[in-house]
Tab-separated table of C-alpha atoms in Angstrom:
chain	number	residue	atom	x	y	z
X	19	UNK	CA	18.268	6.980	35.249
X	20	UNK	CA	15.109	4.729	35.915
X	21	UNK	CA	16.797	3.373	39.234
X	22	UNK	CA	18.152	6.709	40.097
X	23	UNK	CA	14.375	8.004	40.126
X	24	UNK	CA	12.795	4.897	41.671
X	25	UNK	CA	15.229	5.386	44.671
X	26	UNK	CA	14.333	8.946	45.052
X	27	UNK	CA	10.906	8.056	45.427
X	28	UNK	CA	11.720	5.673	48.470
X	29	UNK	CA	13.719	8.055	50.695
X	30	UNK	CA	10.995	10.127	52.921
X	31	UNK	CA	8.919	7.698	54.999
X	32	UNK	CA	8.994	9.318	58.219
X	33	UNK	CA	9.895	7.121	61.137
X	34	UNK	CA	11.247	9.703	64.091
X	35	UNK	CA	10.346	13.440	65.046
X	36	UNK	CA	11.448	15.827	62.252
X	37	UNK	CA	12.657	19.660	62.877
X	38	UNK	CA	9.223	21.897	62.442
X	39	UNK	CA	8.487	24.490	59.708
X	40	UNK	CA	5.613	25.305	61.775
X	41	UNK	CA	8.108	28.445	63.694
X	42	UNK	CA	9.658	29.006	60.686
X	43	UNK	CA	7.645	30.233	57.789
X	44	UNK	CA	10.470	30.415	55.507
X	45	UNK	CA	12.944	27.971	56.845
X	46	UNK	CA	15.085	28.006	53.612
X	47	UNK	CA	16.662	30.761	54.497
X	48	UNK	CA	18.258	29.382	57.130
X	49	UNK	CA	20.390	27.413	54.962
X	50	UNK	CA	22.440	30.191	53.843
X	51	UNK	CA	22.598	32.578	50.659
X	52	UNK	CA	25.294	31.978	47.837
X	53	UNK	CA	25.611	34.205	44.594
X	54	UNK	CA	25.377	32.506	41.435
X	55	UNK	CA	27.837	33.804	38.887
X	56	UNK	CA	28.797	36.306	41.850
X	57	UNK	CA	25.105	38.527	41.504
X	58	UNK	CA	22.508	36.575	41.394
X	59	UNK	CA	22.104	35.103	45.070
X	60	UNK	CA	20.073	32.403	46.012
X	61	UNK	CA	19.217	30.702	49.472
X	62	UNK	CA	21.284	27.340	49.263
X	63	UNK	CA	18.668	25.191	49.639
X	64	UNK	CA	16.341	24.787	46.662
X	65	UNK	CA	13.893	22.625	44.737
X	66	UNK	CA	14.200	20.238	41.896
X	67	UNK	CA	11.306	19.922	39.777
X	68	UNK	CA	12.288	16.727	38.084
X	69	UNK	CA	9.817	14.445	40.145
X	70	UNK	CA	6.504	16.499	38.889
X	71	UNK	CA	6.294	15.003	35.908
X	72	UNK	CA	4.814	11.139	35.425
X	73	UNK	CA	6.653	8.244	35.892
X	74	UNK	CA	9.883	7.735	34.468
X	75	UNK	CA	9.940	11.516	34.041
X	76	UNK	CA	7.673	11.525	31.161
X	77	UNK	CA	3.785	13.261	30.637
X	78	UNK	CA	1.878	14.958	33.037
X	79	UNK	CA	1.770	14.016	36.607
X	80	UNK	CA	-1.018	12.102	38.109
X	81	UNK	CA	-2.143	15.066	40.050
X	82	UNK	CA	-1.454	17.814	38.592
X	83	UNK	CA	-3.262	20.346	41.427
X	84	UNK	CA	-0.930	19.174	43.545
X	85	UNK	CA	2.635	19.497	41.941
X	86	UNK	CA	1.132	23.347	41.646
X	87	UNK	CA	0.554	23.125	45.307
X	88	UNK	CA	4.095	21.835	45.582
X	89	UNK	CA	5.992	24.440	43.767
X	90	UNK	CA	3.718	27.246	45.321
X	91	UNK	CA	4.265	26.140	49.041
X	92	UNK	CA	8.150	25.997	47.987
X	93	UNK	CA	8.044	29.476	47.681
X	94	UNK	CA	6.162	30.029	51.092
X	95	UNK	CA	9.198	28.195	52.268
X	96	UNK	CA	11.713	30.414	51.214
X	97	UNK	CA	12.716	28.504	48.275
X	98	UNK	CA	14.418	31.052	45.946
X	99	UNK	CA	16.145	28.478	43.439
X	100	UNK	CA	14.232	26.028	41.249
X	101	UNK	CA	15.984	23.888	39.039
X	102	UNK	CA	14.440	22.360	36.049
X	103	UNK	CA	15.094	20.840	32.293
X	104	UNK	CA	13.411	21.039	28.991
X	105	UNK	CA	13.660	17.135	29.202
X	106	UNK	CA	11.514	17.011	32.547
X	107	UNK	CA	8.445	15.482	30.982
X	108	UNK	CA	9.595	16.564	28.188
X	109	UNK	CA	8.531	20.450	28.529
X	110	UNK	CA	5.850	19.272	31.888
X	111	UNK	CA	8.007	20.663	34.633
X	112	UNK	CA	8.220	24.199	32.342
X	113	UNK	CA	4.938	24.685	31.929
X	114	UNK	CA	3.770	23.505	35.620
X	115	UNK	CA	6.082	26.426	36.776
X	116	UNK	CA	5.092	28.808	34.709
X	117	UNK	CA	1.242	28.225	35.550
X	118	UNK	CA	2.262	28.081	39.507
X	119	UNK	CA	4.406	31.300	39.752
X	120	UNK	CA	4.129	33.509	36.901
X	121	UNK	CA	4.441	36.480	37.102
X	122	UNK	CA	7.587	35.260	39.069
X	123	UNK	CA	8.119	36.801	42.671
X	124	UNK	CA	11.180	39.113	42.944
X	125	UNK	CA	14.926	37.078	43.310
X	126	UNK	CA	13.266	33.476	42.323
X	127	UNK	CA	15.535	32.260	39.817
X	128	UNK	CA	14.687	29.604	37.991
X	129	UNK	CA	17.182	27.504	36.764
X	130	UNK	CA	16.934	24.717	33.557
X	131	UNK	CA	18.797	22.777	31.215
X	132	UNK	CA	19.134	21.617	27.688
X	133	UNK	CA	21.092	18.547	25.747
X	134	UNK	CA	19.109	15.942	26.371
X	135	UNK	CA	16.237	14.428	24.125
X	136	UNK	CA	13.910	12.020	25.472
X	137	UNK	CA	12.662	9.058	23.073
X	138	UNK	CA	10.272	7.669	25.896
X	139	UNK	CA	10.077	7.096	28.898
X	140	UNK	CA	13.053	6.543	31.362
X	141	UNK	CA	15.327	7.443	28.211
X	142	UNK	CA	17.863	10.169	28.031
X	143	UNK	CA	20.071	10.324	24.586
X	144	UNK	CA	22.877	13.842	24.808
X	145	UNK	CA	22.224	16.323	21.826
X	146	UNK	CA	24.654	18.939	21.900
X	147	UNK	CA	24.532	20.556	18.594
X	148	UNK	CA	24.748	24.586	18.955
X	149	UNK	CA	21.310	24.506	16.231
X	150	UNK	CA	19.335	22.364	18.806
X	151	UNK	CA	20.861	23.917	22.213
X	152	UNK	CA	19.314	27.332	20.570
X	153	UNK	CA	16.385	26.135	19.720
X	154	UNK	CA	15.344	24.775	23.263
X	155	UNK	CA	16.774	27.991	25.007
X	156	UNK	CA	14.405	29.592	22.628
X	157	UNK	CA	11.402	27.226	23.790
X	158	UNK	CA	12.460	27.622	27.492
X	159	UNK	CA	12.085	30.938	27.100
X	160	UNK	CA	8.393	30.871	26.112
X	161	UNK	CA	7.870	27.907	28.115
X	162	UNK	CA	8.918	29.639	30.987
X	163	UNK	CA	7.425	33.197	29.836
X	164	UNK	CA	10.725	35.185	30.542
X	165	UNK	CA	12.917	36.646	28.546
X	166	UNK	CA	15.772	35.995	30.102
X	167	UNK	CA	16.910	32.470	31.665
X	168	UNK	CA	18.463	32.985	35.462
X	169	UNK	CA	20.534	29.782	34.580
X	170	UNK	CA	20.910	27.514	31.454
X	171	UNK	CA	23.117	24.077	31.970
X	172	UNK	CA	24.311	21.679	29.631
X	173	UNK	CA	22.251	18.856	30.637
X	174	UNK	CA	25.607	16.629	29.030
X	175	UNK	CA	28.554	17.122	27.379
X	176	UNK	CA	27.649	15.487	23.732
X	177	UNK	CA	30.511	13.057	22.965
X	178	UNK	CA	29.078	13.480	19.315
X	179	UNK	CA	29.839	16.894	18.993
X	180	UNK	CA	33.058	18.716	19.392
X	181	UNK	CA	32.449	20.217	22.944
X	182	UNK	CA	33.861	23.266	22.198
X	183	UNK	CA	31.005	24.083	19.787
X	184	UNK	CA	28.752	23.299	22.606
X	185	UNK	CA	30.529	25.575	25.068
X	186	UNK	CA	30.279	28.320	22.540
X	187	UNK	CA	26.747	27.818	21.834
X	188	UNK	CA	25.983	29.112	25.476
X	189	UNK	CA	28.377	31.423	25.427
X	190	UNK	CA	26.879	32.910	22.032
X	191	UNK	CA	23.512	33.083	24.121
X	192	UNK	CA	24.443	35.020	26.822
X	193	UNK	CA	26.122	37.521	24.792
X	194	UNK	CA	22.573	38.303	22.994
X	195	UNK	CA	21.270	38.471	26.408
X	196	UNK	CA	19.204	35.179	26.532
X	197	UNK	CA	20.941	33.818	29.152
X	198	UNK	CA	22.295	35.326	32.375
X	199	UNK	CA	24.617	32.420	33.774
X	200	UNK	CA	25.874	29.180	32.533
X	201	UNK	CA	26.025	25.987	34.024
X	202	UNK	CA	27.451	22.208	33.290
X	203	UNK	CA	26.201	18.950	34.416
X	204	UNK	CA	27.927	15.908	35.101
X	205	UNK	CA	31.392	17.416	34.183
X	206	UNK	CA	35.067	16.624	35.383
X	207	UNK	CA	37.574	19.273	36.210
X	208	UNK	CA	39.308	18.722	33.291
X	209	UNK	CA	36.082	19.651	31.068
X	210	UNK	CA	34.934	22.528	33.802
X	211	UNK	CA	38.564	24.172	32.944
X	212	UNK	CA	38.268	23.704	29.123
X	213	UNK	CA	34.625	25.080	29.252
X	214	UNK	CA	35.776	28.423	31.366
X	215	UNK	CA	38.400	29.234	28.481
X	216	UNK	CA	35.221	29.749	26.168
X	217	UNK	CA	32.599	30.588	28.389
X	218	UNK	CA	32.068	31.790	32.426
X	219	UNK	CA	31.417	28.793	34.523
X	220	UNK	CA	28.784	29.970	37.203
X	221	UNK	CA	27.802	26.426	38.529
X	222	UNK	CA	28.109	22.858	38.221
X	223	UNK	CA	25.149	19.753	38.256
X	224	UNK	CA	27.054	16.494	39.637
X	225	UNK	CA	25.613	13.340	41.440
X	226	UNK	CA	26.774	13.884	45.037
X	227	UNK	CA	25.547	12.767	48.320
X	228	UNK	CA	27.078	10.966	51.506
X	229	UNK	CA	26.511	7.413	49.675
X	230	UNK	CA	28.219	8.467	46.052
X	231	UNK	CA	30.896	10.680	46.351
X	232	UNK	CA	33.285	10.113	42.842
X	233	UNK	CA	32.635	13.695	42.299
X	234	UNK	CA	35.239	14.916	45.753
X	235	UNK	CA	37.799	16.684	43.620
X	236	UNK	CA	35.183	18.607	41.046
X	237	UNK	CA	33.470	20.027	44.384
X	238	UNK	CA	36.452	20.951	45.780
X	239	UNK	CA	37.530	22.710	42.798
X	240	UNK	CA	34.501	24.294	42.763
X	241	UNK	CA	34.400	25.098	46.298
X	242	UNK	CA	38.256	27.137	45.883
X	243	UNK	CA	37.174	28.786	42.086
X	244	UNK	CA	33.664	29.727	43.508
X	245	UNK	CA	31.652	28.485	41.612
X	246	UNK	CA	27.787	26.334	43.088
X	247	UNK	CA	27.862	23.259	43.189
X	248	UNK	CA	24.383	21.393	42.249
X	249	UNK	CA	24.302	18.459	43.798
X	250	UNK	CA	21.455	16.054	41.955
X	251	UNK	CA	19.999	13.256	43.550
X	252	UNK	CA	21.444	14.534	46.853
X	253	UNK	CA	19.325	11.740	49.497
X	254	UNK	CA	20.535	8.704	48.142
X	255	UNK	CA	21.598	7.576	51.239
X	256	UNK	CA	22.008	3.891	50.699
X	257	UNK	CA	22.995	1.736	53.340
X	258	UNK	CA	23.743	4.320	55.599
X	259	UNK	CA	20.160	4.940	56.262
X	260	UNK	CA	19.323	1.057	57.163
X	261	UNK	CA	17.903	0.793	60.345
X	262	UNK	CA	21.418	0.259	62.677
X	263	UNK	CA	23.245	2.645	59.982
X	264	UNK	CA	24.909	5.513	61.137
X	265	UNK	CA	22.717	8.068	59.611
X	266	UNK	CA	19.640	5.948	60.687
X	267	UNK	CA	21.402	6.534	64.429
X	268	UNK	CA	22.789	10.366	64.235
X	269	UNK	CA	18.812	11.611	62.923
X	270	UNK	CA	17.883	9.822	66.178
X	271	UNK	CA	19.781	11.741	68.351
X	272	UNK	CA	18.848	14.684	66.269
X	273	UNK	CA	15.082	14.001	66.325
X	274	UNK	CA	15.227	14.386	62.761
X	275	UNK	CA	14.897	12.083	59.766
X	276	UNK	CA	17.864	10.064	57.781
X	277	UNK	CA	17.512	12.368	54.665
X	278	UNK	CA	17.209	15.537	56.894
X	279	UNK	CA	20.582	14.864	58.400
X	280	UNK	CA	22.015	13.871	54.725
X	281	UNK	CA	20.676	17.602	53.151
X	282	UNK	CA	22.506	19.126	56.491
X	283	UNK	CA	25.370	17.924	55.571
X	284	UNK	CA	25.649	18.357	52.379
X	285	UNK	CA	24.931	22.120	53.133
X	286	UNK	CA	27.355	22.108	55.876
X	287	UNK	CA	30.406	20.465	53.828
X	288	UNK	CA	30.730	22.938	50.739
X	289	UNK	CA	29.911	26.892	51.510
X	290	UNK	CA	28.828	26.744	47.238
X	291	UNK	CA	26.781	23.548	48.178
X	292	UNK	CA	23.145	23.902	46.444
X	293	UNK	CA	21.194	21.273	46.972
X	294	UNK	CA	18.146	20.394	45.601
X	295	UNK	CA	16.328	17.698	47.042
X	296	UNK	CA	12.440	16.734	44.631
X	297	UNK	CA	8.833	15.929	45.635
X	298	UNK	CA	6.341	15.644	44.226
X	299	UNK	CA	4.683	15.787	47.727
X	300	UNK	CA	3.757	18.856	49.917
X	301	UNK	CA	4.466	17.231	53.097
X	302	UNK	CA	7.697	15.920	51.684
X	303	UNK	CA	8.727	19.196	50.714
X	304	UNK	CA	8.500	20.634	53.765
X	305	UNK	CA	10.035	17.506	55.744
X	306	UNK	CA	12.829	18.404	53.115
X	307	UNK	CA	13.210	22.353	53.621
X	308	UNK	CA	13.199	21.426	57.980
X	309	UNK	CA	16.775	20.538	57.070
X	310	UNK	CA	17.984	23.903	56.966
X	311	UNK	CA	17.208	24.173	60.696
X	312	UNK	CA	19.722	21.341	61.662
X	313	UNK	CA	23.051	22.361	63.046
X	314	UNK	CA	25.282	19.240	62.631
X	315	UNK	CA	29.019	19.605	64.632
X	316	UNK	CA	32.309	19.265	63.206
X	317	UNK	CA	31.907	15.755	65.271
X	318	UNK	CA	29.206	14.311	63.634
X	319	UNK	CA	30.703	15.600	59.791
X	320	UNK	CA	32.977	13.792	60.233
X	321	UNK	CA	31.393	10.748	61.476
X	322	UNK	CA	29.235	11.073	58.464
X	323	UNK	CA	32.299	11.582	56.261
X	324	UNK	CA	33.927	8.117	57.356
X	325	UNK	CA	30.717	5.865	57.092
């Protein structure tokens, strides 16, 4: 998890011209709408709050005016989908949205997790048991100051507990109304299909992105049952952004950036794509939403595809 967040941090440097916000005042909404659990739609491209906490997601962030900044100028952007966890600081990236947005604007949804505890920093141990996944949808919930959640995931399946206890946990929540739509992360079609004989299945929270793509068949399956697919850490771009790397060469002839071209796609290749690409930087953010204004061709998808 450490090196997944240190090479998040390196991916935005800008080094050629980069599609402009400045004509578009809410350029997310160019990247398409998709309806979570079929009524609750969202524009595809969203934000993840993970990177507003302090390093190795843990305590409050060095500047904390500015991740407020952050999350409010997502919104200016069109940003209608926010993803977050309970384990984001732990509790930080909660509380820094409720004191940016609330009272919430109309169709934000706000989307967060439970199921994993954090004994420092850097440190994720699973915690599935239905007692504890209650109690933190019950904190969320006054984190957050709703009184429903948009969106609660199982931040991991607990290989401790029997999974179908954990399945029914959520399901038991949204049948008392705490919960709208549920959500797994870091699942296999195998445990998507034993989940959705217990519980509705409105999304799914995978590593995917054009450098790390073990997770084909679950977004295919997704992509034919409906249901979004989350795509976390979606700009590690690896190699292919190296300086006489394809990507590196396609943003040129773009005029766009590496990581631009890599959110494109990933919108482009999956109508249930969601991705949600984290900063903790206003500048960043918007360099990020520009990538909703890229049109890539079926050409250059597949160029992409084979790198």
């Amino acid at each position: 998890m450490s090196r997944t967040i240190e090479a998040i941090k390196h991916h935005m440097e800008p080094t050629t011209p980069t599609p402009s916000v400045g004509s578009h005042k809410r350029p997310a909404i160019k990247s398409g709408t998709f309806a979570i659990g079929g009524d609750l739609p969202v524009h595809r491209l969203g934000y993840g709050a993970m990177q507003l906490t302090g390093p190795g997601v843990w305590g409050e962030p060095a500047d904390r005016g500015q991740a407020i900044a952050v999350l409010r100028r997502a919104v200016e952007l069109g940003i209608n989908l926010i993803d977050t966890a309970d384990s984001y600081g732990p509790h930080v990236s909660e509380e820094l949205i409720r004191e940016a947005l609330h009272p919430y604007p109309k169709g934000l949804v706000i989307a967060t997790k439970a199921g994993l505890t954090r004994p420092g920093p850097s440190r994720w141990v699973p915690l599935g048991r239905p007692e504890y996944l209650r109690q933190e949808c019950e904190m969320s919930l006054r984190r957050l100051g709703i009184e429903c959640i948009d969106l609660f995931q199982l931040h991991r399946i607990d290989p401790k507990v029997p999974a179908d206890d954990q399945f029914g946990a959520l399901r038991d929540l949204q049948k008392e109304g705490k919960i709208r739509h549920v959500g797994l992360s870091e699942v296999n079609v195998v445990e998507i299909e034993a989940a959705r004989c217990i519980v509705t299945v409105a999304t799914v929270q995978n590593q995917y992105n054009l450098a790390h793509r073990n997770y084909e068949d679950v977004l295919d399956y997704c992509t034919r049952e409906n249901i979004g697919f989350i795509p976390w850490f979606p700009l590690a771009t690896g190699d292919l952004a190296k300086p006489n790397g394809a990507l590196t060469r396609i943003a040129g002839q773009l005029g766009a950036q590496p990581a631009q071209v890599a959110l494109a796609w990933l919108l482009k290749r999956s109508p249930v794509m969601l991705p949600i690409p984290g900063t903790s930087k206003v500048k960043h953010l918007e360099e990020n939403v520009a990538a909703a204004l890229l049109d890539i061709d079926d050409s250059t998808m597949e160029e992409l595809a084979n790198t």
